[in-house]
Short mmCIF file of C-alpha atoms in Angstrom, two decimals:
data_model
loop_
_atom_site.label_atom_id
_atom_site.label_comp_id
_atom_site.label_asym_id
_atom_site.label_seq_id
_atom_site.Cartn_x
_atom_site.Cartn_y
_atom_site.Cartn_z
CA UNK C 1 -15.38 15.53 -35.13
CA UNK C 2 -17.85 17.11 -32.86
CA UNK C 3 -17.58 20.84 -31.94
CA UNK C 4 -16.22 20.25 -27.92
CA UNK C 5 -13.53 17.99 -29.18
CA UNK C 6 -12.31 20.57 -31.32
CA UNK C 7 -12.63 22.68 -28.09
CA UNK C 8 -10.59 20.58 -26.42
CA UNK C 9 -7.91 19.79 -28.90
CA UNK C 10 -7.94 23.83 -29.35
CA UNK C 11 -7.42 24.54 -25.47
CA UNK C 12 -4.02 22.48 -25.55
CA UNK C 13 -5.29 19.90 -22.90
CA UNK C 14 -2.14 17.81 -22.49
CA UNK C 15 -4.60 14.49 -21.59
CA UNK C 16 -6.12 15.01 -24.60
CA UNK C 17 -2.90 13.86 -27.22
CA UNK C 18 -3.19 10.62 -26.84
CA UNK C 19 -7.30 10.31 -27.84
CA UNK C 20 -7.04 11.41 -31.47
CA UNK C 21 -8.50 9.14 -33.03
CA UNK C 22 -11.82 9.29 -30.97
CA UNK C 23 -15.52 9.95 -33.39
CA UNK C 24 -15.66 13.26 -30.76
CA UNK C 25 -16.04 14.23 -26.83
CA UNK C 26 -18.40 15.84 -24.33
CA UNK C 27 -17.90 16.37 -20.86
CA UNK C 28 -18.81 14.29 -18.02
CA UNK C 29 -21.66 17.13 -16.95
CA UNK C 30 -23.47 16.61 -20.37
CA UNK C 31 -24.22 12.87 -20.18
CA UNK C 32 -24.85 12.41 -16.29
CA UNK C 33 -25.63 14.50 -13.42
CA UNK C 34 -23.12 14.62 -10.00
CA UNK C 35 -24.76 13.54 -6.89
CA UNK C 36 -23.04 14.93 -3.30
CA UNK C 37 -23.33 12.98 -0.35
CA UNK C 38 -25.08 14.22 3.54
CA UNK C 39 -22.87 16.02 5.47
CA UNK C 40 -22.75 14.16 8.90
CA UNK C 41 -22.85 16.49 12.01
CA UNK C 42 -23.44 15.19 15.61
CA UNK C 43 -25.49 11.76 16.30
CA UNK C 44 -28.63 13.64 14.30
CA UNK C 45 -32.33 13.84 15.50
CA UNK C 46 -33.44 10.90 17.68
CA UNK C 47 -36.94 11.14 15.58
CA UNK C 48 -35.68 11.40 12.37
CA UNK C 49 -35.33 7.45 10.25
CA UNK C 50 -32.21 5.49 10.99
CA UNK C 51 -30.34 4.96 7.44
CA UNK C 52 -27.25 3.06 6.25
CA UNK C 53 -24.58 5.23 4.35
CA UNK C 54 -21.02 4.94 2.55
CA UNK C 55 -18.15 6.78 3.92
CA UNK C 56 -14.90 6.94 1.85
CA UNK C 57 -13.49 3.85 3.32
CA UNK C 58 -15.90 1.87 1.66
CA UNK C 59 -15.07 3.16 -1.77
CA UNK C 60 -12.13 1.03 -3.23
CA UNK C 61 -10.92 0.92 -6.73
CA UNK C 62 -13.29 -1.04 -8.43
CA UNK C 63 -15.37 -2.27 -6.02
CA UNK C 64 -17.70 -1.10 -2.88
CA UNK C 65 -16.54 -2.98 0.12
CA UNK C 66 -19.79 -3.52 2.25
CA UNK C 67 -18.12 -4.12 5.89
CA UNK C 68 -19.04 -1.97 8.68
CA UNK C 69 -21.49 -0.36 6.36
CA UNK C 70 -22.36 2.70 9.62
CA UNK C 71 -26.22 4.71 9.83
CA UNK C 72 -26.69 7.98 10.55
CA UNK C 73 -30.23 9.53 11.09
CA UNK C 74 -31.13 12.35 9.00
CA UNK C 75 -34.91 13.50 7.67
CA UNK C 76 -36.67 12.02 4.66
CA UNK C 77 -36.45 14.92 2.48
CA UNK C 78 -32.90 15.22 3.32
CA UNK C 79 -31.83 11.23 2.62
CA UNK C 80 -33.36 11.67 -0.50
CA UNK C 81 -30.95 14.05 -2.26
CA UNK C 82 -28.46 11.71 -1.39
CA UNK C 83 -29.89 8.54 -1.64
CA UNK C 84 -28.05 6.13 -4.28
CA UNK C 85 -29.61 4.09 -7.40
CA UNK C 86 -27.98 1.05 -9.00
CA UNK C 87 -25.88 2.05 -11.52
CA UNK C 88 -24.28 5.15 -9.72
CA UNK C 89 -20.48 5.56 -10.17
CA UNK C 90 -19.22 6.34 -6.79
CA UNK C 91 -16.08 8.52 -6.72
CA UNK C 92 -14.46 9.56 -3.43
CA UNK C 93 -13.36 13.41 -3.86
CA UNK C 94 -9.78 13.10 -2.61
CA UNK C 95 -7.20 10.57 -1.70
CA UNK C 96 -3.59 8.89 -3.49
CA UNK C 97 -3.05 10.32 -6.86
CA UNK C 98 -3.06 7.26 -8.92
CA UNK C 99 -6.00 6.31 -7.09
CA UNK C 100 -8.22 9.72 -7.53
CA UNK C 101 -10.86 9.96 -9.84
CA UNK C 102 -11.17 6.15 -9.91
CA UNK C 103 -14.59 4.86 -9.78
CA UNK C 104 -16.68 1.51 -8.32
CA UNK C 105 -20.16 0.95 -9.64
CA UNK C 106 -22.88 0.75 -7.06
CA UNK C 107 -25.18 -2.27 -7.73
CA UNK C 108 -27.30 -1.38 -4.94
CA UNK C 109 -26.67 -4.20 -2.46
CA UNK C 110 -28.35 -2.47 0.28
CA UNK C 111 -31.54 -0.21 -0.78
CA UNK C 112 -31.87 3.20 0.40
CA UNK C 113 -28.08 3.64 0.76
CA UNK C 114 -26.76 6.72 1.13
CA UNK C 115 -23.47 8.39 1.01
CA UNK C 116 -21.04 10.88 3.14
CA UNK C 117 -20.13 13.81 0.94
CA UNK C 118 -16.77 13.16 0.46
CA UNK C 119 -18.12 10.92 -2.18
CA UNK C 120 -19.69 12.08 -5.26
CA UNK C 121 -22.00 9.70 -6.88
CA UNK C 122 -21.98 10.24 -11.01
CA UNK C 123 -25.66 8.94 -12.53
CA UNK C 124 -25.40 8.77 -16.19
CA UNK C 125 -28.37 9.42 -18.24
CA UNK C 126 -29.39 7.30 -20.84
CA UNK C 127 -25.96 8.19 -23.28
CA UNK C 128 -23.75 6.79 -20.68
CA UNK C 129 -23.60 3.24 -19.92
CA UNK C 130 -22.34 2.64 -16.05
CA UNK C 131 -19.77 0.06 -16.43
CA UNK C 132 -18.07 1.58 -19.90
CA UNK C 133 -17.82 4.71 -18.02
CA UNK C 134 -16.22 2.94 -14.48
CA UNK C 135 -13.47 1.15 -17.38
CA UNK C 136 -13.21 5.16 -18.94
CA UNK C 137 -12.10 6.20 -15.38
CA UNK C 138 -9.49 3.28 -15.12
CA UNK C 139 -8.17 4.31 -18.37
CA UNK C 140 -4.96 6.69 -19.22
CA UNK C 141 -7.16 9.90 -20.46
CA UNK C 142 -9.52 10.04 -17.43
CA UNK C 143 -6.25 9.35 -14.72
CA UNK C 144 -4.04 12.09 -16.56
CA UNK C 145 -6.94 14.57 -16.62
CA UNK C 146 -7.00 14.13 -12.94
CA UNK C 147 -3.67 13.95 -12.28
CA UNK C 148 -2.92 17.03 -13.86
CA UNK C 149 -6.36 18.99 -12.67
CA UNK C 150 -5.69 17.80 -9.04
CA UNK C 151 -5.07 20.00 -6.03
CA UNK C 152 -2.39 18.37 -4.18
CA UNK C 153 -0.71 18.50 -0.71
CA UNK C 154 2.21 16.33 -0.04
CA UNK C 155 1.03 12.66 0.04
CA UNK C 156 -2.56 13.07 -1.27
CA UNK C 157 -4.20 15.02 -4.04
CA UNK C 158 -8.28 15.92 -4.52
CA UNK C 159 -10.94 16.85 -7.28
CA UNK C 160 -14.55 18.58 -7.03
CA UNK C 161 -17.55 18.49 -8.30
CA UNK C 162 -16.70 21.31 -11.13
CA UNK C 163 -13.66 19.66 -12.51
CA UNK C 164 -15.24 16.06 -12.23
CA UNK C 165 -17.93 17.64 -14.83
CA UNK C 166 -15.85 18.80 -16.87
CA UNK C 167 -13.66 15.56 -17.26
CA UNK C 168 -14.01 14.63 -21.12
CA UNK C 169 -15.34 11.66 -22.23
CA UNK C 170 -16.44 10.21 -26.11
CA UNK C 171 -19.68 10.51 -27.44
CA UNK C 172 -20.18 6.37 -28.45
CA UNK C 173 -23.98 4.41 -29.06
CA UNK C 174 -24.82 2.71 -26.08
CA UNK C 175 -24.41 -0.63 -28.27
CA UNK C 176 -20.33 -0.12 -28.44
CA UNK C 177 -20.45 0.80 -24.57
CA UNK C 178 -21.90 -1.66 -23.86
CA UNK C 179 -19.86 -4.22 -26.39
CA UNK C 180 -16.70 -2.74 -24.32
CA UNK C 181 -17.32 -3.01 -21.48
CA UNK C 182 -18.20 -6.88 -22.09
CA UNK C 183 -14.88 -7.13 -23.84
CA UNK C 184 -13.13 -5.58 -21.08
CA UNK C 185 -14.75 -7.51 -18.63
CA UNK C 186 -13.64 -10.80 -20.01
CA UNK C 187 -10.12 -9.49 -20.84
CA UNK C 188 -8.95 -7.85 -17.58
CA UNK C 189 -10.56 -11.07 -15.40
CA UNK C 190 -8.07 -13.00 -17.18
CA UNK C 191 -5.37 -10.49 -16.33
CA UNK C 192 -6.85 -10.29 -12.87
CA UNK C 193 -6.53 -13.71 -12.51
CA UNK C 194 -2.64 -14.25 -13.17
CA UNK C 195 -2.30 -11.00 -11.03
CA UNK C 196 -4.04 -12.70 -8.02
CA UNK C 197 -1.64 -16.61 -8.36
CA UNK C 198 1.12 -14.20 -8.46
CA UNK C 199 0.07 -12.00 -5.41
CA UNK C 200 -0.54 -15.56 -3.90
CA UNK C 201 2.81 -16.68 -4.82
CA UNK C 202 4.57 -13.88 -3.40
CA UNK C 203 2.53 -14.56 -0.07
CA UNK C 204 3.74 -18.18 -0.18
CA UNK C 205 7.42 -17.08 -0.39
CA UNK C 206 7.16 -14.35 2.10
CA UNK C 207 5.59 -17.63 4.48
CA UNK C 208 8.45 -19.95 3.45
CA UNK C 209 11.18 -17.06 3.93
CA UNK C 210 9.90 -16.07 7.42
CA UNK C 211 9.94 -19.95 8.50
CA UNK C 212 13.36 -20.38 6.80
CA UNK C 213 14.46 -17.61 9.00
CA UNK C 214 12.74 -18.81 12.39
CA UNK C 215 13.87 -22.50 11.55
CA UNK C 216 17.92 -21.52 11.51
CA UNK C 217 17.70 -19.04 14.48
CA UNK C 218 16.06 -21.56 16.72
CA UNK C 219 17.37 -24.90 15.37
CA UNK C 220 20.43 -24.49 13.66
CA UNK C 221 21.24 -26.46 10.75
CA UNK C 222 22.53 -29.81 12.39
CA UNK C 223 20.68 -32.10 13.66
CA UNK C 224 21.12 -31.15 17.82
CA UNK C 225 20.02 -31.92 21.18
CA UNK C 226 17.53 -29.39 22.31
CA UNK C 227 16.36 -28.12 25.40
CA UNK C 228 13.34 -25.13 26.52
CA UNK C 229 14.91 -21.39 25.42
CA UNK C 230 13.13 -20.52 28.76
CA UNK C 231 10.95 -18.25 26.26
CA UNK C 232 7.58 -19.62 25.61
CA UNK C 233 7.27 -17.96 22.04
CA UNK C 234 10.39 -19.31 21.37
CA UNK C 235 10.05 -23.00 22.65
CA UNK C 236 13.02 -24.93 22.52
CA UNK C 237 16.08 -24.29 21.16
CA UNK C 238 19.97 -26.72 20.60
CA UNK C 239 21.23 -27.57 23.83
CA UNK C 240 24.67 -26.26 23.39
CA UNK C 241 23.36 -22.89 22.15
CA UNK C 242 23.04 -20.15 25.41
CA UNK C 243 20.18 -17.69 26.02
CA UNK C 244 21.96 -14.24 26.24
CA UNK C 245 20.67 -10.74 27.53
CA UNK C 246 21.28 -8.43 25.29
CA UNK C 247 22.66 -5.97 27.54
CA UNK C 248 25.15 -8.45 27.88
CA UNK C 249 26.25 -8.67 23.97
CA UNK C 250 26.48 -5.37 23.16
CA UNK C 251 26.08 -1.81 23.76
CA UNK C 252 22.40 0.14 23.71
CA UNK C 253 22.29 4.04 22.61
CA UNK C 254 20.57 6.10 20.59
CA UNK C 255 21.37 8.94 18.25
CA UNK C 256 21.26 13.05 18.83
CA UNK C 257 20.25 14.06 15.76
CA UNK C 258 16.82 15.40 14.25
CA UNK C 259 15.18 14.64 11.29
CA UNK C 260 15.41 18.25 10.12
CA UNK C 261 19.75 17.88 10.47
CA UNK C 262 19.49 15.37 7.49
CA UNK C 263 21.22 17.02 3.67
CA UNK C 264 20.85 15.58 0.14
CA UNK C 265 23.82 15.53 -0.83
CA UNK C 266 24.99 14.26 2.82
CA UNK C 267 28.44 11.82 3.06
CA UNK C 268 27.20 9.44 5.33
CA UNK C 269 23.75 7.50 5.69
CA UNK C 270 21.84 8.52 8.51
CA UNK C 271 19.23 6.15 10.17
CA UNK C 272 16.00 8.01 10.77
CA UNK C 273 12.17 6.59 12.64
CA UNK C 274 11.01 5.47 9.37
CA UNK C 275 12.29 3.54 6.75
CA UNK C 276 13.85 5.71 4.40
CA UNK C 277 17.94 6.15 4.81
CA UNK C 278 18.87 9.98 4.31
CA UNK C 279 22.04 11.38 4.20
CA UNK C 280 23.76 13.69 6.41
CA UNK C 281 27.24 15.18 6.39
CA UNK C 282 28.58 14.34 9.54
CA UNK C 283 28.60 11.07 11.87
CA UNK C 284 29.01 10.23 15.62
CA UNK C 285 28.65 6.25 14.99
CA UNK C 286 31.81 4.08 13.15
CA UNK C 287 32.16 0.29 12.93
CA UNK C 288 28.94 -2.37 12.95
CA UNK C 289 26.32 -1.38 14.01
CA UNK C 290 22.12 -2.27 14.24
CA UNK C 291 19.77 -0.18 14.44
CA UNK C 292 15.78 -0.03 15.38
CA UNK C 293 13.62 2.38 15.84
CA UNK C 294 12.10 3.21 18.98
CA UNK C 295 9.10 4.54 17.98
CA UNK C 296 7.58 6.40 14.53
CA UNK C 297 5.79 6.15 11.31
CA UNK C 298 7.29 2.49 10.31
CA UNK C 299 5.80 0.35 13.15
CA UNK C 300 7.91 -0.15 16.04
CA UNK C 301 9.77 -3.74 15.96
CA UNK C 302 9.06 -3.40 12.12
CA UNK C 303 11.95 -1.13 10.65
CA UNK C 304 15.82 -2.66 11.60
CA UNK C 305 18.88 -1.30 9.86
CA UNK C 306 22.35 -3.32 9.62
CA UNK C 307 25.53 -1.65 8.84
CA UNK C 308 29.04 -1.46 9.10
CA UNK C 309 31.09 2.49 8.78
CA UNK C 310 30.40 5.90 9.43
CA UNK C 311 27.00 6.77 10.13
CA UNK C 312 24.63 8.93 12.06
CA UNK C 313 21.24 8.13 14.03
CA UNK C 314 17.82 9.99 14.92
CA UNK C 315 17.56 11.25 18.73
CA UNK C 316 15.00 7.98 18.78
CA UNK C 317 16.64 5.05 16.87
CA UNK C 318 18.36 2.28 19.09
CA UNK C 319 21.82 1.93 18.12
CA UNK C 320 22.82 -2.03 18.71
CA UNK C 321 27.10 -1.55 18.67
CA UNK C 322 30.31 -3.44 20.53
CA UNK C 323 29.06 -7.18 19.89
CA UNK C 324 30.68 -9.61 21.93
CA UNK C 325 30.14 -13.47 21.64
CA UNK C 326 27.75 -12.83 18.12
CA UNK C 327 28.27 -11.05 14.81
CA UNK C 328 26.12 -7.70 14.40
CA UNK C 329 24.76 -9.88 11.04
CA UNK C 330 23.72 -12.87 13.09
CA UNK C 331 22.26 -10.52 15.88
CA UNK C 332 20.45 -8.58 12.74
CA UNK C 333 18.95 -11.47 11.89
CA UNK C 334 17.50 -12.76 15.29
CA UNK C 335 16.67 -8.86 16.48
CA UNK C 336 14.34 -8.26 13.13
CA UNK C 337 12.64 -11.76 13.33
CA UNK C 338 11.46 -12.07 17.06
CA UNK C 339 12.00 -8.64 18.67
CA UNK C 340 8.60 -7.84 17.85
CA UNK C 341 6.43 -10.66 18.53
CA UNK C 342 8.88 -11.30 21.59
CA UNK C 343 8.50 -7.87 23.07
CA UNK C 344 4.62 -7.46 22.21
CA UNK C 345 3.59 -10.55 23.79
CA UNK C 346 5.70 -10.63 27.35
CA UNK C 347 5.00 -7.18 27.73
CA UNK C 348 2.33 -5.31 29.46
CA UNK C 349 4.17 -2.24 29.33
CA UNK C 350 5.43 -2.04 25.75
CA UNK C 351 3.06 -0.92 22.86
CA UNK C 352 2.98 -0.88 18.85
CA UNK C 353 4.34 2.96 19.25
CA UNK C 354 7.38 2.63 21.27
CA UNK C 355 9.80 0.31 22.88
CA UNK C 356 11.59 1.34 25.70
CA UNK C 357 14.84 0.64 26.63
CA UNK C 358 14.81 -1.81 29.41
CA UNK C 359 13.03 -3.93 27.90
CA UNK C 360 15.69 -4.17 24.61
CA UNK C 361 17.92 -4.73 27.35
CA UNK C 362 15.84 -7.56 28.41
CA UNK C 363 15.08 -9.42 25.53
CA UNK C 364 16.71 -12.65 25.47
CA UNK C 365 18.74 -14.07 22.10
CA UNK C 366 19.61 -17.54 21.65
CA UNK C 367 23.43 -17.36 20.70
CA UNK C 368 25.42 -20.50 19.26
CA UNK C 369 29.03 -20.47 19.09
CA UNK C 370 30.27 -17.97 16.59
CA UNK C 371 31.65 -20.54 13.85
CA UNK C 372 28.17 -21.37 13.93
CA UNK C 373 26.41 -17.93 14.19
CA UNK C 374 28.70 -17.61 10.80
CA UNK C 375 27.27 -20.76 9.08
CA UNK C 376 23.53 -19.68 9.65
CA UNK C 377 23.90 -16.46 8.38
CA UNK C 378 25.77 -17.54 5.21
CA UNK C 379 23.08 -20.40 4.96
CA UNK C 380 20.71 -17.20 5.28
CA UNK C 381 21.86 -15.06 3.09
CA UNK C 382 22.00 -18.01 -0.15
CA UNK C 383 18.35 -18.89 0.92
CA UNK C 384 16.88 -15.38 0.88
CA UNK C 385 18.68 -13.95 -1.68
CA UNK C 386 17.23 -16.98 -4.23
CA UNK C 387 13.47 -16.39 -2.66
CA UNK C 388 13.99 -12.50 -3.11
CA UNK C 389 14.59 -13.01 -6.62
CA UNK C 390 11.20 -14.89 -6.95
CA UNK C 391 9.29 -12.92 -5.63
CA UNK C 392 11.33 -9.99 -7.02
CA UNK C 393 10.51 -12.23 -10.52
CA UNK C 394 6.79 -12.59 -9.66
CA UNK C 395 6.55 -8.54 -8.35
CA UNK C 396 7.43 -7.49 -11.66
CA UNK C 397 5.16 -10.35 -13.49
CA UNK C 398 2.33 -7.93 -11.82
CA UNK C 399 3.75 -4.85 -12.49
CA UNK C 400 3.58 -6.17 -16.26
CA UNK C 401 0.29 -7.41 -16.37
CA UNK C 402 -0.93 -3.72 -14.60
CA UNK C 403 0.54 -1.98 -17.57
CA UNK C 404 -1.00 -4.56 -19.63
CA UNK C 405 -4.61 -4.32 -18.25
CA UNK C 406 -4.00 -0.06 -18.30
CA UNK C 407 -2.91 -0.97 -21.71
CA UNK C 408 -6.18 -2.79 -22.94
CA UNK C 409 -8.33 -0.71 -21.22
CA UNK C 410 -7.40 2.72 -22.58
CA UNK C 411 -7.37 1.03 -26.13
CA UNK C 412 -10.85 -0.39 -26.13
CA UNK C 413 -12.57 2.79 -24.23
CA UNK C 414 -10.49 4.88 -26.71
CA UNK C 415 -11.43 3.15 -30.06
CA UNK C 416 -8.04 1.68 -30.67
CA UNK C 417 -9.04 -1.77 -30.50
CA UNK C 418 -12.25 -2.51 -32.62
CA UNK C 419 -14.18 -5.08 -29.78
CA UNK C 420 -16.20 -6.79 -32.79
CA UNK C 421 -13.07 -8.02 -33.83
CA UNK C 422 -11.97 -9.17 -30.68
CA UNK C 423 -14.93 -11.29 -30.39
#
C-alpha cells in the first residue's frame, strides 16, 4: 500500500471507504498536469489569428458535442497555453452536481482547438491512460469526492483547479488501464444500447399518448358526421359537437397570493408558476377547479393543474372555475392538449412567457354533450393510465441499467472485477 493511500485512509476521506482494496493512490496532480482555458474579453484584436474554441456548452458527459463550435481571436503565444491535444480530458469547472467533475475525452476533431476557461483540460502523462481515467471520473469514488469537495449554491455546485489535483486516483500499469477501459467500453455499449430502445420506447408512447389524446378530443369515439371546428389547427371536428368560448363555460381569475405566503406544513395545496404544488394554510378557491399558469419558470401553456376542494393560487395562475355545459376533467383535458399550440400559432400578440387573459377568453373548445364529455374522459383515463405504466415500466428499466453501468464501472476502475477474467 503506497504511502498517499495511507494518507488518505489516515485523513478520514469519507470517498475513500469504499476503495480498499485498491494496490495504492496518488492524486490527480501527480500523473497529469491541469490545463485552463483563454479568458474571452471583448471581440479581441482585429490582427491577431482567428481560432475555434470550446465553451462549456460543448462539454457533455461523455462526449464533446461539436455544433456551433464559436472563434475568438487572441495572439499566438496566448492560444498556445490553451491550445488542446488529443487525449485531453475536458472537465467544465461548475455545473449540476451529479454531473460535476465528469469528463469527455478530446480526440481532437478540429486541430488547434482551444478552450474558454471555465473548462479545465486534464493531460495525463505517460502513467495515466486517457480513456481509463474519463471511466475513473464516471465512477462512485471520483463523483463522491466531488460531491462532497464541491462549493454549492442552490441548483448548481463547482470545483477548481486545486481540488481537481488533488482528486485521488490508483496507481495501475498502463497495460490494466488500458485492459479496462476496453472492458468497459464493450460492457457499458451494451448497457447503452438497451438504455437508448428504452429511451426510444418511452418516446413512442409519449407519441401514441399525445395522439390518443388529440384523437378523442376532436373525434370522439363513435363513428360521427364531421364538419370544419372553424380552427385551422384543429380541422374538423363531429358535427353535433359545438365550438364554445371559453368565457362562455366558465369563470377566468387568478389568485392573490405570493410565492413567499406558501408553509410546509400548509392544509391546503396551493398552485404556484411552476410545477411544484406547495402548501399553504389558508384558501380563497373551493369546488373544481383548473388551473394554468400565466407566465413563469414551467413554460407557459406547459404546466395545467386539475382539482376539486379547498385550495389557493399564485397572484399569476389562471383559475378555470363555474363550468357550465363541460366537466372541469373534460375541459382539463382539451385546455392542456391544444391551449398551447392553439394560442402560439393564432397569436401575434401572445408569447412563450405569458398568456394574457383575453386571449384564454378567446380560445375556442370543441364541447360534445356531457354524457359524452363523460365517456371520453373515462375512455382517457383507462388509456393513459395503461401507457403511464409502460413507460413508468420502461423509466425504471433505465434507471436500473444506470445503476448497473455506475455499478460496473466503479468495479473494474476499482479492481473489484479482475478484466482478464472477464475476457
Amino acid at each position: 500500500m503506497s504511502k498517499r493511500y495511507i494518507e488518505y485512509l489516515d485523513s478520514g476521506a469519507p470517498w475513500i471507504s469504499d476503495v480498499e482494496s485498491l494496490r495504492g493512490m496518488t492524486r490527480l496532480k501527480h500523473v497529469s498536469t491541469v490545463q485552463t482555458g483563454i479568458t474571452l474579453s471583448g471581440e479581441g484584436n482585429p490582427a491577431d489569428p482567428e481560432w475555434p474554441y470550446l465553451r462549456v456548452a460543448n462539454v457533455q458527459v461523455g462526449y464533446v458535442a461539436m455544433r456551433e463550435i464559436k472563434t475568438v481571436r487572441v495572439s499566438p503565444d496566448r492560444a498556445a497555453a490553451s491550445m488542446l491535444q488529443p487525449g485531453d480530458v475536458l472537465m467544465t469547472e461548475g455545473g449540476d452536481i451529479d454531473k460535476l467533475g465528469r469528463g469527455a475525452l478530446w480526440r481532437g476533431q478540429v486541430p488547434d482547438m482551444l478552450h474558454q476557461n471555465h473548462i479545465f483540460a486534464v493531460r495525463p502523462s505517460e502513467a495515466l491512460d486517457s480513456e481509463f481515467f474519463v471511466y475513473w471520473l464516471d465512477g462512485s469514488v471520483a463523483r463522491t469526492y466531488f460531491r462532497t469537495t464541491a462549493k454549492q449554491t442552490t441548483n448548481l455546485a463547482g470545483t477548481n483547479k486545486w481540488t481537481l489535483g488533488n482528486l485521488p486516483i490508483p496507481v495501475r500499469p498502463l497495460e490494466e488501464q488500458h485492459a479496462i477501459a476496453d472492458y468497459l467500453d464493450r460492457e457499458t455499449a451494451r448497457i447503452d444500447t438497451l438504455i437508448e430502445e428504452q429511451q426510444r420506447l418511452i418516446e413512442m408512447l409519449r407519441e401514441r399518448r399525445e395522439a390518443t389524446i388529440r384523437s378523442a378530443l376532436l373525434s370522439g369515439l363513435d363513428d360521427a358526421e364531421t364538419a370544419p371546428s372553424g380552427v385551422e389547427l384543429l380541422g374538423t371536428v363531429p358535427k353535433h359537437w359545438r365550438m364554445v368560448r371559453t368565457r362562455y363555460l366558465c369563470t377566468i381569475t387568478t389568485g392573490s397570493e405570493d410565492s413567499g405566503n406558501a408553509t410546509d406544513d400548509g392544509e391546503y395545496p396551493f398552485y404556484v408558476r411552476g410545477r411544484e404544488i406547495l402548501r399553504i394554510d389558508h384558501y380563497s378557491f373551493e369546488g373544481e377547479a383548473v388551473m394554468t399558469p400565466g407566465d413563469g419558470q414551467g413554460g407557459t401553456g406547459k404546466v395545467f393543474h386539475y382539482f376539486d376542494g379547498k385550495f389557493e393560487a399564485h397572484q399569476r395562475v389562471y383559475v378555470f372555475t363555474d363550468f357550465m355545459d363541460v366537466t372541469g376533467w373534460y375541459f382539463y383535458y382539451f385546455l392542456s392538449t391544444f391551449l398551447r399550440p392553439v394560442a402560439l400559432a393564432g397569436s401575434n400578440t401572445v408569447t412563450m412567457e405569458s398568456l394574457r387573459r383575453p386571449l384564454l377568453a378567446d380560445f375556442k373548445v370543441a364541447v360534445p354533450p356531457i354524457d359524452e364529455q363523460q365517456r371520453i374522459t373515462a375512455y382517457l383515463d383507462d388509456q393513459t393510465a395503461k401507457i403511464d405504466t409502460l413507460m413508468t415500466e420502461a423509466e425504471r428499466f433505465i434507471d436500473l441499467a444506470r445503476e448497473r453501468r455506475s455499478a460496473l464501472i466503479t468495479a473494474a476502475v476499482t479492481g473489484k472485477v479482475d478484466v482478464r477474467e472477464a475476457l
